């Protein structure tokens, strides 16, 4: 059986200046490392042989109905505006439309494009498998995200700071790859007709209920507020929250130097180039508001009455911190067994986090241990926890079954950075067993898995990964 994909490529029907039509650059010796058959079925993709899947998802073979292109976008990177970025090492093959669900199929690492600037257009195996594991784990945790459809080794070397490394391509899916930076690209050129087309495309595709740019802004802000609150609730640090890595759909995208926190420290930063902590854990709720303000700026251009629109849009953006706070309160309330946390519960949550920070407590394990009555052991000084525990237990008296609720709100198994690094080291030597193992365990993060206890362990001091390099 040959591979068939139900393509319907709405983005390719947008005007030419939205992209460059081009094929991926073929690779020498594609070899399928992993194929997400379950996701493929959901997308109406009929499977073929591994060799054919490897040819397609490395970019060597263009499947029937695909219209490959590289998308153009702009973006604020660490606060500075780049008017022209775009897919520098990626191609959108097209959109699979099945059971009324539309998903982009996007190859990353598929060769140079007109947007590559100094880059080689490629990716190496490490970040490809990293993205595969983390995005699938995020999905299993219930967090909106791009998903991994396939990983293919290219048989070609890629040169990075570390030296020569094995090349790979990841095929990922998303409800779209439209970013705040896509709007910014046309906004920077004062191309209002293009902004209008993009607005219509996005409304039809993601927000059919939105009838004007203000509605769209509010809908995107609601999704992003919920997304970032969810990140906070599992200790996720994106690492590069540039506006080109902020989706309009509200899905997590671009797993570069991201990571999950081990010890709770709200100032944790992972990206090696984030010297000022712009994208530190605790700053993510601020940054997303900043990013939405940039998005709002682009939409103002679509309003007939400029000045008045600025006022209205500004007021709207100013509501966002509260939206995030509300979502945050709901999620962190659930994490400590409170079903409907109110403003009054902010103090008890904040107090726990402060004690965790002072006590060097592990983020994931402490919350999980709350349900099991074992959290004190996570703190350097267990009495610090016990003081808090007395007040907390009082608060829980009105909750019917906080223990079960907490087990559902607090995952046990998370893709910790040191485990990901070990998995990559094995994969470089052709051993994909740790990769498969991680995928399997993290697909059920809330279930007890007695044979996976070792994956709960935080890193030993020598195993701590301090920074993740952008040399992806
Ligand atoms: P990122 O920080 O990964 O979101 O990427 C920012 C921009 O750099 C995007 O336009 C990417 O396509 C581009 N880029 C990143 N790595 C490469 C590479 N190896 N070759 C070409 N372009 C790249
Ligand atoms: Mg990016």
Coordinates of C-alpha atoms and ligand atoms in Angstrom, one line a residue:
X1 CA 0.0 0.0 0.0
X2 CA 1.3 3.4 -0.8
X3 CA 1.0 6.4 1.6
X4 CA -2.0 8.7 0.9
X5 CA -2.6 11.9 2.7
X6 CA -5.9 13.8 2.4
X7 CA -4.4 17.2 1.4
X8 CA -6.4 20.4 1.2
X9 CA -4.0 23.3 1.3
X10 CA -5.7 26.5 2.3
X11 CA -2.5 28.4 3.1
X12 CA -1.2 27.8 -0.4
X13 CA -4.3 29.5 -1.7
X14 CA -3.3 32.8 0.0
X15 CA -1.4 35.4 -2.1
X16 CA 2.1 34.6 -3.3
X17 CA 3.7 37.1 -0.9
X18 CA 2.8 34.8 2.0
X19 CA 5.4 32.2 1.1
X20 CA 7.9 30.8 -1.3
X21 CA 6.8 27.7 -3.2
X22 CA 9.7 25.3 -3.0
X23 CA 10.5 21.7 -2.4
X24 CA 12.6 20.3 0.5
X25 CA 16.2 19.6 -0.4
X26 CA 16.6 15.8 -0.8
X27 CA 18.8 13.9 1.6
X28 CA 21.2 11.1 1.0
X29 CA 20.0 8.1 3.0
X30 CA 16.6 8.6 4.7
X31 CA 15.9 6.2 7.4
X32 CA 12.7 6.1 9.4
X33 CA 13.4 6.5 13.1
X34 CA 9.8 6.8 14.3
X35 CA 6.3 7.1 12.9
X36 CA 3.3 8.1 14.9
X37 CA 0.8 5.7 13.5
X38 CA -1.9 6.7 15.9
X39 CA -1.7 10.3 15.0
X40 CA -1.5 9.4 11.3
X41 CA -4.7 7.5 11.6
X42 CA -6.4 10.4 13.2
X43 CA -5.3 12.5 10.2
X44 CA -6.6 10.1 7.7
X45 CA -3.2 9.1 6.5
X46 CA -3.0 5.7 5.0
X47 CA 0.3 4.1 5.9
X48 CA 2.8 2.6 3.5
X49 CA 6.1 0.9 3.9
X50 CA 8.7 2.4 6.2
X51 CA 10.9 3.2 3.2
X52 CA 8.2 5.2 1.6
X53 CA 7.4 7.0 4.9
X54 CA 11.1 7.8 5.2
X55 CA 11.2 9.2 1.7
X56 CA 8.1 11.4 2.3
X57 CA 8.9 12.7 5.8
X58 CA 12.6 13.5 4.9
X59 CA 11.3 15.5 2.0
X60 CA 12.8 13.3 -0.8
X61 CA 9.4 12.3 -2.2
X62 CA 6.6 14.8 -2.5
X63 CA 3.3 13.0 -1.9
X64 CA 0.3 13.4 -4.1
X65 CA -1.6 16.6 -3.3
X66 CA 1.2 18.3 -1.4
X67 CA 2.1 21.9 -2.3
X68 CA 5.4 22.4 -0.5
X69 CA 6.3 26.0 0.5
X70 CA 8.3 27.9 3.0
X71 CA 6.3 30.4 5.0
X72 CA 7.4 34.0 5.6
X73 CA 7.1 35.8 8.9
X74 CA 8.8 38.4 11.0
X75 CA 9.2 38.6 14.8
X76 CA 10.5 40.2 17.9
X77 CA 13.5 38.1 19.1
X78 CA 14.5 38.9 22.7
X79 CA 12.7 42.2 22.2
X80 CA 14.4 43.3 19.0
X81 CA 12.3 43.3 15.8
X82 CA 13.4 41.3 12.8
X83 CA 11.2 42.3 9.8
X84 CA 12.0 39.1 7.9
X85 CA 12.4 35.7 9.4
X86 CA 10.4 32.8 7.9
X87 CA 10.9 29.1 7.6
X88 CA 14.7 29.0 7.4
X89 CA 14.9 25.2 7.6
X90 CA 11.4 24.0 7.2
X91 CA 8.8 23.3 4.6
X92 CA 5.0 23.1 4.9
X93 CA 4.0 20.1 2.8
X94 CA 0.4 21.1 3.0
X95 CA -2.7 20.5 5.2
X96 CA -4.3 17.2 5.9
X97 CA -8.1 17.6 6.2
X98 CA -9.8 14.6 7.8
X99 CA -13.0 14.3 9.9
X100 CA -13.3 18.1 9.6
X101 CA -10.0 18.6 11.4
X102 CA -7.3 20.5 9.5
X103 CA -3.6 19.9 10.4
X104 CA -0.4 21.3 8.8
X105 CA 2.3 18.8 7.9
X106 CA 5.5 20.6 8.4
X107 CA 9.1 19.3 7.9
X108 CA 11.7 20.8 10.0
X109 CA 15.4 20.4 9.0
X110 CA 14.4 20.0 5.4
X111 CA 17.1 22.2 3.8
X112 CA 17.9 25.8 3.1
X113 CA 15.2 28.3 1.9
X114 CA 15.3 32.0 1.0
X115 CA 14.8 32.7 4.7
X116 CA 17.8 30.7 6.0
X117 CA 20.1 33.8 6.4
X118 CA 23.4 32.2 7.7
X119 CA 21.8 28.9 8.6
X120 CA 22.3 25.5 6.9
X121 CA 18.6 24.7 6.8
X122 CA 19.2 21.5 8.7
X123 CA 18.6 20.0 12.2
X124 CA 20.5 17.3 14.0
X125 CA 19.2 14.2 15.6
X126 CA 19.3 15.6 19.2
X127 CA 16.8 18.4 18.9
X128 CA 14.6 16.3 16.6
X129 CA 14.2 13.6 19.2
X130 CA 13.9 16.1 22.0
X131 CA 11.0 17.8 20.2
X132 CA 9.5 14.4 19.5
X133 CA 9.5 13.3 23.1
X134 CA 8.6 16.7 24.7
X135 CA 5.8 17.6 22.3
X136 CA 4.2 14.2 22.7
X137 CA 4.6 14.4 26.4
X138 CA 2.9 17.8 26.4
X139 CA 0.0 16.4 24.4
X140 CA -0.4 13.6 26.9
X141 CA -0.4 16.2 29.7
X142 CA -3.4 17.9 28.0
X143 CA -1.5 20.9 26.8
X144 CA -2.2 22.4 23.3
X145 CA 0.9 21.7 21.2
X146 CA 2.3 20.8 17.8
X147 CA 2.7 17.1 17.6
X148 CA 5.3 14.8 16.2
X149 CA 4.3 12.7 13.2
X150 CA 7.6 11.2 12.2
X151 CA 11.4 11.5 12.7
X152 CA 13.7 10.5 9.9
X153 CA 17.5 10.3 10.0
X154 CA 19.0 11.9 6.8
X155 CA 22.3 10.0 6.6
X156 CA 24.1 13.3 6.3
X157 CA 26.2 15.1 8.8
X158 CA 25.3 18.4 10.3
X159 CA 28.0 20.7 11.7
X160 CA 27.4 22.5 15.0
X161 CA 29.5 23.9 17.8
X162 CA 29.9 20.4 19.2
X163 CA 31.3 19.1 15.9
X164 CA 29.9 16.8 13.2
X165 CA 26.5 15.4 14.2
X166 CA 24.0 13.1 12.6
X167 CA 21.3 15.0 10.7
X168 CA 17.5 14.4 11.0
X169 CA 14.2 15.8 10.0
X170 CA 11.1 16.0 12.2
X171 CA 7.6 16.0 10.6
X172 CA 5.3 17.9 12.9
X173 CA 1.7 18.7 12.8
X174 CA -0.2 21.8 14.1
X175 CA -3.6 23.3 13.6
X176 CA -1.6 25.9 11.8
X177 CA 1.9 27.5 11.8
X178 CA 0.5 31.0 11.8
X179 CA 2.3 33.2 14.3
X180 CA 2.1 36.6 15.8
X181 CA 5.2 37.1 13.6
X182 CA 3.1 36.3 10.5
X183 CA 0.9 39.4 11.2
X184 CA 4.0 41.4 12.1
X185 CA 5.6 40.7 8.7
X186 CA 2.8 42.4 6.8
X187 CA 2.2 45.0 9.4
X188 CA 5.9 46.1 9.1
X189 CA 5.3 46.6 5.4
X190 CA 2.0 48.4 5.8
X191 CA 0.5 45.8 3.6
X192 CA -3.1 46.2 4.7
X193 CA -4.6 44.0 2.0
X194 CA -2.4 41.1 3.1
X195 CA -3.3 41.7 6.7
X196 CA -7.0 41.6 5.7
X197 CA -6.5 38.3 3.9
X198 CA -4.6 36.9 6.8
X199 CA -7.3 38.0 9.2
X200 CA -10.0 36.3 7.1
X201 CA -7.9 33.1 6.8
X202 CA -7.3 32.9 10.6
X203 CA -10.9 33.6 11.5
X204 CA -12.2 31.0 9.1
X205 CA -9.5 28.5 10.2
X206 CA -9.4 29.0 14.0
X207 CA -11.9 31.5 15.3
X208 CA -15.1 31.3 13.2
X209 CA -17.0 33.1 16.0
X210 CA -14.8 36.2 15.7
X211 CA -16.5 38.9 13.7
X212 CA -13.9 41.7 13.9
X213 CA -10.2 42.2 14.8
X214 CA -11.0 43.0 18.5
X215 CA -12.9 39.7 18.8
X216 CA -9.9 37.9 17.3
X217 CA -7.5 39.6 19.7
X218 CA -9.7 38.6 22.6
X219 CA -10.0 35.0 21.4
X220 CA -6.2 34.6 20.9
X221 CA -5.5 36.2 24.3
X222 CA -7.9 33.8 26.0
X223 CA -6.1 30.8 24.4
X224 CA -2.7 32.1 25.1
X225 CA -3.6 32.9 28.7
X226 CA -4.8 29.4 29.2
X227 CA -1.7 28.0 27.5
X228 CA 0.8 29.9 29.6
X229 CA -1.0 29.1 32.8
X230 CA -0.8 25.4 31.8
X231 CA 2.9 25.7 31.2
X232 CA 3.3 27.3 34.6
X233 CA 1.3 24.5 36.2
X234 CA 3.7 21.8 35.1
X235 CA 7.0 23.8 35.5
X236 CA 7.5 24.2 31.8
X237 CA 9.9 26.9 30.5
X238 CA 9.6 27.5 26.8
X239 CA 12.9 29.2 26.6
X240 CA 12.4 31.4 23.4
X241 CA 9.0 33.1 23.6
X242 CA 9.8 35.3 20.7
X243 CA 6.7 36.6 18.8
X244 CA 7.6 34.3 15.9
X245 CA 7.3 31.4 18.3
X246 CA 3.9 32.5 19.6
X247 CA 1.0 30.9 17.6
X248 CA -2.3 32.4 16.8
X249 CA -4.0 29.1 17.5
X250 CA -2.7 29.0 21.1
X251 CA -0.6 25.8 20.6
X252 CA 2.9 25.4 22.0
X253 CA 5.4 25.6 19.1
X254 CA 9.2 25.4 18.6
X255 CA 10.7 23.3 21.2
X256 CA 14.2 24.7 21.2
X257 CA 16.0 25.3 24.5
X258 CA 12.8 24.4 26.5
X259 CA 12.8 22.3 29.7
X260 CA 10.9 21.4 32.8
X261 CA 12.0 22.6 36.1
X262 CA 13.5 20.1 38.6
X263 CA 14.1 22.1 41.8
X264 CA 11.6 24.9 42.0
X265 CA 13.2 28.2 41.3
X266 CA 11.0 30.8 39.7
X267 CA 14.0 32.5 38.1
X268 CA 15.1 29.4 36.1
X269 CA 16.2 30.1 32.6
X270 CA 17.3 27.4 30.1
X271 CA 18.3 29.2 26.9
X272 CA 22.0 29.8 26.7
X273 CA 21.5 33.2 25.1
X274 CA 18.9 34.5 27.6
X275 CA 21.3 36.5 29.7
X276 CA 18.8 38.7 31.3
X277 CA 16.2 36.1 32.1
X278 CA 13.6 37.6 29.7
X279 CA 12.1 34.2 29.3
X280 CA 12.6 32.9 32.8
X281 CA 9.8 30.7 34.3
X282 CA 8.3 33.5 36.3
X283 CA 8.4 36.0 33.5
X284 CA 6.4 33.9 31.0
X285 CA 3.0 35.5 32.0
X286 CA 4.5 38.9 31.5
X287 CA 6.1 38.1 28.1
X288 CA 2.9 36.6 26.7
X289 CA 1.1 39.9 27.5
X290 CA 3.9 41.8 25.7
X291 CA 3.6 39.5 22.7
X292 CA -0.2 40.0 22.6
X293 CA 0.4 43.7 22.7
X294 CA 2.5 43.3 19.5
X295 CA -0.3 41.2 18.0
X296 CA -2.8 44.0 18.9
X297 CA -0.6 46.6 17.2
X298 CA -0.8 44.7 13.9
X299 CA -4.6 44.4 14.2
X300 CA -5.0 48.2 14.8
X301 CA -4.0 48.6 11.2
X302 CA -7.3 46.9 10.2
X303 CA -9.5 49.3 12.1
X304 CA -11.0 52.3 10.4
X305 CA -10.5 54.7 13.2
X306 CA -6.8 54.6 14.2
X307 CA -6.6 56.5 17.5
X308 CA -9.8 55.2 19.0
X309 CA -8.8 51.7 18.1
X310 CA -5.5 52.1 20.0
X311 CA -7.5 52.9 23.1
X312 CA -9.9 50.0 22.7
X313 CA -7.1 47.5 22.0
X314 CA -4.9 48.7 24.8
X315 CA -7.8 48.3 27.3
X316 CA -8.3 44.8 26.0
X317 CA -4.6 43.8 26.3
X318 CA -4.7 45.2 29.9
X319 CA -7.3 42.6 30.8
X320 CA -4.8 39.8 30.0
X321 CA -2.8 39.6 33.3
X322 CA -6.1 38.9 35.0
X323 CA -7.1 36.2 32.5
X324 CA -3.8 34.5 33.2
X325 CA -4.1 34.9 36.9
X326 CA -7.6 33.3 36.9
X327 CA -6.3 30.3 34.9
X328 CA -3.2 30.0 37.1
X329 CA -5.3 30.1 40.3
X330 CA -7.7 27.4 39.0
X331 CA -4.8 25.1 38.0
X332 CA -2.6 25.7 41.1
X333 CA -5.7 25.3 43.3
X334 CA -6.3 21.9 41.7
X335 CA -2.7 21.0 42.3
X336 CA -3.1 21.4 46.0
X337 CA -6.6 19.8 46.1
X338 CA -8.8 22.9 46.0
X339 CA -11.5 22.4 43.4
X340 CA -12.6 26.1 43.0
X341 CA -9.8 28.3 44.2
X342 CA -10.7 31.9 44.7
X343 CA -8.6 35.0 45.2
X344 CA -8.4 34.2 48.9
X345 CA -6.4 31.0 48.0
X346 CA -3.7 32.9 46.3
X347 CA -1.8 33.3 49.5
X348 CA -1.7 29.6 50.4
X349 CA -0.5 28.7 46.9
X350 CA 2.1 31.5 47.0
X351 CA 3.3 30.5 50.4
X352 CA 3.9 26.9 49.3
X353 CA 5.8 28.0 46.3
X354 CA 8.0 30.3 48.4
X355 CA 8.8 27.5 50.8
X356 CA 9.5 25.2 47.9
X357 CA 11.9 27.8 46.5
X358 CA 13.7 28.2 49.9
X359 CA 13.6 24.5 50.6
X360 CA 15.1 23.4 47.3
X361 CA 12.0 21.3 46.6
X362 CA 11.5 19.4 43.3
X363 CA 8.5 20.9 41.4
X364 CA 7.0 17.7 40.0
X365 CA 7.7 15.4 42.9
X366 CA 6.6 17.9 45.6
X367 CA 3.1 18.4 44.0
X368 CA 2.8 14.7 43.4
X369 CA 3.8 13.8 46.9
X370 CA 1.1 16.1 48.4
X371 CA -1.6 13.5 47.5
X372 CA 0.5 10.8 49.0
X373 CA 1.3 12.6 52.3
X374 CA 5.0 12.5 51.6
X375 CA 5.8 16.0 50.6
X376 CA 7.8 17.0 53.7
X377 CA 10.7 14.8 52.5
X378 CA 11.1 17.1 49.5
X379 CA 12.2 20.0 51.6
X380 CA 15.7 20.7 53.1
X381 CA 14.0 21.6 56.3
X382 CA 10.8 19.5 56.5
X383 CA 9.4 21.7 59.3
X384 CA 9.1 24.5 56.7
X385 CA 6.6 22.3 54.9
X386 CA 4.8 21.1 58.0
X387 CA 4.0 24.7 59.1
X388 CA 2.3 25.2 55.8
X389 CA 0.7 21.8 55.9
X390 CA -1.3 22.5 59.0
X391 CA -3.0 25.5 57.4
X392 CA -3.5 23.6 54.1
X393 CA -5.2 20.6 55.8
X394 CA -7.6 23.0 57.5
X395 CA -8.4 24.5 54.0
X396 CA -9.0 21.0 52.5
X397 CA -11.7 20.1 55.0
X398 CA -14.4 21.4 52.7
X399 CA -13.1 19.3 49.7
X400 CA -14.8 15.9 49.2
X401 CA -11.8 13.9 47.8
X402 CA -8.7 16.1 47.5
X403 CA -6.3 13.1 47.2
X404 CA -7.8 11.7 44.0
X405 CA -8.2 15.2 42.6
X406 CA -4.5 15.9 43.2
X407 CA -3.4 12.7 41.6
X408 CA -5.3 13.8 38.5
X409 CA -3.8 17.3 38.6
X410 CA -0.1 16.4 39.3
X411 CA 1.8 14.3 36.8
X412 CA 4.3 11.8 38.2
X413 CA 6.5 11.5 35.1
X414 CA 8.0 14.4 33.2
X415 CA 10.6 14.6 30.5
X416 CA 13.4 15.9 32.7
X417 CA 16.3 17.5 30.9
X418 CA 19.0 15.1 32.1
X419 CA 17.0 12.1 30.9
X420 CA 16.4 13.7 27.5
X421 CA 20.2 14.3 27.2
X422 CA 21.0 10.7 28.1
X423 CA 18.4 9.5 25.5
X424 CA 20.1 11.7 22.9
X425 CA 23.5 10.3 23.7
X426 CA 22.2 6.8 23.2
X427 CA 20.5 7.7 20.0
X428 CA 23.7 9.2 18.5
X429 CA 25.1 5.6 19.0
X430 CA 22.1 4.1 17.2
X431 CA 20.4 3.0 20.4
X432 CA 16.8 4.2 20.2
X433 CA 15.6 2.1 23.2
X434 CA 15.7 5.0 25.7
X435 CA 13.8 7.2 23.2
X436 CA 11.1 4.5 22.9
X437 CA 11.0 4.1 26.6
X438 CA 10.6 7.8 27.3
X439 CA 7.8 8.0 24.8
X440 CA 6.0 5.2 26.3
X441 CA 6.3 6.4 29.9
X442 CA 5.4 10.0 29.2
X443 CA 2.3 8.9 27.2
X444 CA 0.7 8.1 30.6
X445 CA 2.2 10.8 32.9
X446 CA -0.5 10.6 35.6
X447 CA -0.6 6.8 36.0
X448 CA 1.6 5.0 38.5
X449 CA 4.2 2.9 36.6
X450 CA 6.2 1.0 39.1
X451 CA 9.0 0.0 36.7
X452 CA 9.6 3.6 35.7
X453 CA 10.3 5.0 39.2
X454 CA 13.9 5.9 38.1
X455 CA 12.4 8.5 35.7
X456 CA 11.0 10.4 38.7
X457 CA 14.4 11.1 40.1
X458 CA 15.8 14.6 39.8
X459 CA 19.3 14.9 38.4
X460 CA 22.3 14.2 40.6
X461 CA 24.4 17.4 40.9
X462 CA 26.7 16.2 38.1
X463 CA 23.7 15.5 35.8
X464 CA 22.1 18.9 36.0
X465 CA 21.7 20.4 32.6
X466 CA 22.2 24.1 33.1
X467 CA 21.6 25.5 29.7
X468 CA 20.3 24.2 26.4
X469 CA 22.1 25.5 23.4
X470 CA 20.3 27.1 20.5
X471 CA 22.6 25.3 18.1
X472 CA 19.6 23.2 17.2
Ligands
LIG1 P1 14.0 29.7 16.2 O1 14.7 30.5 17.2 O2 14.4 28.2 16.2 O3 12.5 29.8 16.3 O4 14.4 30.2 14.8 C1 14.4 31.5 14.4 C2 14.7 31.7 13.0 O5 15.9 31.1 12.6 C3 13.6 31.0 12.1 O6 13.5 31.8 11.0 C4 14.3 29.7 11.7 O7 13.8 29.2 10.5 C5 15.8 30.1 11.6 N1 16.7 29.0 11.8 C6 17.0 28.4 12.9 N2 17.9 27.4 12.7 C7 18.2 27.4 11.4 C8 19.1 26.7 10.5 N3 19.9 25.7 11.0 N4 19.2 27.0 9.2 C9 18.4 28.0 8.7 N5 17.6 28.8 9.5 C10 17.5 28.5 10.8
LIG2 MG1 10.8 29.5 15.6

